[in-house]
Amino acid sequence: MSTTASDPLAALGSLPGVPEAVDSVRKAVDRVYGHRVMRRRSNEVTAEAALRGSRGSAALAGADWNLEEVRRRTDFSGEDEARTVGAALRLTAEAGQLLSIWRQSPLRVLARLHLVAAGGATPDDAVGRPRLAGEAVDESLIEAPVPGAEEVAGRLEGLSRLIIAGGSAPALVTAAVVHGELLALRPFGSHNGLVARTAERIVLIGSGLDPKSICPAEVGHAEQGRAAYVAAFEGYTAGTPEGMAAWITHCGRSIELGVRESTAVCEALQRGAA
């Protein structure tokens, strides 16, 4: 991610295809927020979006469970897939509690997210801090070379400064860059994908694009498939204008698919089907 421009995130918003993606996402979000069900039952839509978003994020991390199994299960200990789903659920629940801290100290939030995701499954001295030199990374989906600890520290600090400074970039662009940068860095020894997608969610909520958290991008990322997710991410890591635009538009499409999912929830609630 280049940070040479005075407002590099805003500059990304002008890449070919990105303004159209931003406009399309904005219109889709406005439509679902205008649904009549949202006037009285928005809390139910939010809760369902959280469940479905968690399921989607877990699916990308290798635990592709049926939604009803996620809804039914109460014990998420034991096998690896259950722990992954449990971690995704905990992260989604935590996201809305961290908005004010995110604006002031994104690195504190990322540390907290890793702590929540690990849930005691990772050795204590490795939880809630960026990995040290020589420490391994467990992230099977992303096979790109893992940056060294010193590079991770520098790029995390740069990302933090961009978030705190704010700027004029559209929410979609900021969310996509936060997501992509955390995937590229894999700053923790585990759960990096889950943390990156939760950070994307936090940006979308905190930016005001999706204040009620009813547009789960994780649903769309999962629906487009792991192969498409990795291919789009490779565009981010390439760092070319075309690659960056492809990643941002992929994230935009994921939000739109999340909107479609929540629109279906609204329709079901309107029919009394729940």
XYZ file of C-alpha atoms in Angstrom:
274
model
C 0.000 0.000 0.000
C 1.540 3.307 -1.088
C 1.409 6.173 1.396
C 3.287 8.762 -0.598
C 0.309 10.976 -1.435
C -1.102 13.406 1.095
C -4.374 11.464 1.150
C -3.525 8.069 -0.387
C -6.857 6.463 0.437
C -8.766 9.241 -1.303
C -6.495 8.796 -4.332
C -7.524 5.142 -4.534
C -11.127 6.262 -4.764
C -10.488 7.651 -8.228
C -9.085 4.439 -9.725
C -10.979 3.137 -12.779
C -14.162 1.366 -11.705
C -13.927 2.394 -8.068
C -16.231 5.466 -8.186
C -18.883 3.297 -9.829
C -18.449 0.642 -7.132
C -18.715 3.248 -4.379
C -21.920 4.628 -5.911
C -23.408 1.163 -6.378
C -22.684 0.209 -2.763
C -24.152 3.463 -1.452
C -27.370 2.943 -3.407
C -27.669 -0.684 -2.279
C -27.153 0.245 1.378
C -29.675 3.088 1.134
C -32.261 0.716 -0.300
C -32.059 -1.785 2.541
C -32.046 0.973 5.161
C -35.216 2.298 3.529
C -37.037 -1.023 3.882
C -40.175 -0.656 5.961
C -39.094 -3.472 8.315
C -36.122 -1.370 9.389
C -38.443 1.150 11.045
C -39.469 -1.184 13.856
C -37.428 -4.351 13.662
C -33.913 -3.185 12.832
C -32.488 -4.942 15.906
C -33.661 -8.278 14.540
C -32.098 -7.564 11.160
C -28.839 -6.576 12.870
C -28.788 -9.785 14.899
C -29.420 -11.924 11.833
C -26.793 -10.054 9.828
C -24.284 -10.687 12.607
C -25.004 -14.409 12.565
C -24.773 -14.663 8.800
C -21.655 -12.520 8.655
C -19.973 -14.714 11.252
C -20.863 -17.816 9.282
C -19.410 -16.281 6.126
C -16.152 -15.258 7.758
C -15.755 -18.688 9.321
C -16.411 -20.324 5.934
C -13.504 -18.404 4.416
C -11.359 -19.587 7.319
C -12.184 -23.203 6.507
C -15.279 -23.856 8.636
C -18.075 -23.777 6.054
C -21.021 -24.682 8.256
C -24.681 -24.538 7.380
C -26.343 -21.448 8.853
C -28.775 -23.532 10.880
C -25.903 -25.465 12.430
C -24.308 -22.187 13.527
C -27.663 -21.064 14.907
C -28.262 -24.331 16.757
C -24.827 -24.969 18.226
C -24.048 -23.776 21.744
C -20.653 -25.423 22.264
C -17.851 -24.154 20.055
C -15.006 -25.906 21.782
C -13.433 -29.124 20.607
C -12.630 -29.555 16.934
C -10.864 -26.882 14.899
C -13.908 -25.935 12.817
C -16.063 -25.383 15.882
C -13.400 -23.140 17.407
C -13.193 -21.170 14.167
C -16.945 -20.596 14.100
C -16.889 -19.638 17.771
C -14.093 -17.151 17.118
C -16.044 -15.564 14.246
C -19.140 -15.212 16.420
C -17.179 -13.632 19.268
C -15.490 -11.175 16.921
C -18.754 -10.048 15.373
C -20.235 -9.494 18.818
C -17.172 -7.489 19.848
C -16.986 -5.265 16.761
C -19.671 -2.790 17.763
C -18.111 -2.260 21.186
C -14.830 -0.952 19.797
C -15.847 1.910 17.522
C -14.736 4.802 19.729
C -11.395 3.141 20.468
C -10.840 2.380 16.772
C -10.885 6.071 15.868
C -8.238 6.827 18.489
C -6.106 3.690 18.624
C -6.646 1.123 15.858
C -3.723 -0.972 17.074
C -5.358 -1.422 20.480
C -8.495 -2.630 18.736
C -6.573 -5.103 16.595
C -4.869 -6.474 19.704
C -8.253 -6.841 21.380
C -9.718 -8.582 18.336
C -6.913 -11.118 18.334
C -7.423 -11.738 22.029
C -11.141 -12.317 21.458
C -10.531 -14.560 18.449
C -7.930 -16.685 20.226
C -10.230 -17.311 23.170
C -7.553 -19.184 25.073
C -6.595 -21.374 22.105
C -3.244 -19.627 21.589
C -0.369 -19.510 24.103
C -0.831 -16.476 26.364
C 2.399 -14.740 25.408
C 1.402 -14.716 21.722
C -2.122 -13.351 22.176
C -2.990 -9.752 21.476
C 0.352 -8.645 20.083
C 1.999 -8.623 16.663
C 4.195 -11.628 16.063
C 7.902 -11.436 16.788
C 10.754 -12.322 14.460
C 10.812 -16.056 13.830
C 7.269 -16.742 14.994
C 5.138 -18.794 12.633
C 1.837 -17.753 11.083
C -1.095 -20.156 10.840
C -3.186 -18.846 7.918
C -3.826 -21.540 5.347
C -6.013 -19.547 2.935
C -3.455 -16.822 2.170
C -0.222 -18.219 0.745
C 1.533 -14.946 -0.141
C 4.942 -14.458 1.458
C 4.698 -13.344 5.068
C 6.382 -9.995 5.802
C 8.976 -9.908 8.544
C 8.158 -8.610 12.009
C 9.931 -5.293 11.460
C 8.032 -4.599 8.247
C 4.768 -5.568 9.949
C 5.388 -3.107 12.759
C 6.145 -0.266 10.362
C 3.177 -0.902 8.105
C 0.782 -1.309 11.040
C 1.926 2.050 12.351
C 1.392 3.598 8.926
C -2.096 2.104 8.690
C -2.911 3.380 12.164
C -1.846 6.915 11.232
C -4.058 6.862 8.150
C -7.088 5.724 10.154
C -6.568 8.287 12.909
C -5.983 11.100 10.420
C -9.200 10.308 8.607
C -9.597 11.864 5.199
C -12.046 12.079 2.358
C -11.854 8.493 1.110
C -15.167 6.663 0.709
C -15.946 4.084 3.381
C -15.660 1.265 0.844
C -12.100 2.266 -0.025
C -10.978 2.580 3.591
C -12.610 -0.712 4.576
C -11.045 -2.534 1.624
C -7.570 -1.173 2.375
C -7.783 -2.043 6.077
C -8.954 -5.538 5.185
C -6.329 -6.022 2.491
C -3.443 -4.637 4.514
C -4.190 -6.889 7.477
C -4.396 -9.917 5.194
C -1.115 -8.942 3.591
C 0.666 -8.425 6.908
C -0.872 -11.300 8.860
C 0.392 -9.521 11.986
C -0.660 -12.222 14.436
C 0.276 -15.847 14.722
C -3.315 -16.942 14.089
C -6.830 -15.767 13.152
C -5.599 -13.031 10.813
C -8.349 -13.498 8.241
C -11.070 -13.363 10.873
C -9.521 -10.242 12.395
C -9.123 -8.558 8.989
C -12.765 -9.122 8.075
C -13.901 -7.865 11.470
C -11.810 -4.724 11.012
C -13.520 -4.209 7.662
C -16.863 -4.459 9.458
C -15.757 -1.900 12.059
C -14.798 0.596 9.339
C -18.146 0.169 7.579
C -20.056 0.727 10.822
C -17.921 3.576 12.122
C -17.879 5.433 8.813
C -21.649 5.797 8.891
C -22.132 3.746 5.740
C -23.650 0.872 7.734
C -24.255 2.212 11.270
C -26.664 -0.574 12.257
C -24.342 -3.291 10.900
C -26.928 -4.856 8.620
C -24.762 -5.187 5.483
C -22.419 -8.111 6.228
C -19.599 -8.021 3.695
C -18.436 -11.376 5.056
C -21.529 -12.966 3.497
C -20.535 -11.623 0.098
C -16.895 -12.616 0.437
C -17.981 -16.165 1.209
C -20.624 -16.237 -1.527
C -18.100 -15.213 -4.172
C -15.913 -18.084 -2.993
C -12.466 -18.612 -1.559
C -10.803 -18.710 -4.978
C -12.258 -15.339 -5.998
C -11.317 -13.891 -2.605
C -7.699 -14.990 -2.972
C -7.520 -13.834 -6.596
C -8.828 -10.376 -5.696
C -6.442 -10.188 -2.753
C -3.540 -10.949 -5.071
C -4.483 -7.755 -6.878
C -4.073 -5.880 -3.620
C -0.671 -7.366 -2.937
C 0.450 -6.576 -6.499
C -0.103 -2.920 -5.664
C -0.874 -1.907 -9.253
C -3.772 0.473 -9.944
C -5.623 -2.356 -11.695
C -4.994 -4.755 -8.827
C -6.049 -2.284 -6.162
C -9.183 -1.417 -8.101
C -10.024 -5.116 -8.479
C -9.712 -5.669 -4.718
C -11.815 -2.621 -3.852
C -14.540 -3.551 -6.315
C -14.497 -7.131 -5.015
C -15.098 -5.780 -1.510
C -17.853 -3.558 -2.871
C -19.564 -6.511 -4.489
C -19.286 -8.373 -1.185
C -21.124 -5.573 0.606
C -23.833 -5.601 -2.058
C -24.296 -9.349 -1.587
C -24.512 -8.754 2.164
C -27.198 -6.169 1.459
C -29.072 -8.711 -0.628
C -28.931 -11.182 2.242
C -30.311 -8.657 4.727
C -32.983 -7.559 2.270
C -34.148 -11.178 2.171
C -34.220 -11.167 5.985
C -36.341 -8.019 5.917
C -38.744 -9.634 3.457
C -38.998 -12.733 5.606
C -39.747 -10.654 8.693
C -42.351 -8.703 6.773
C -44.068 -11.936 5.798
C -43.883 -13.135 9.389
C -41.508 -15.951 8.478
C -38.628 -14.667 10.713
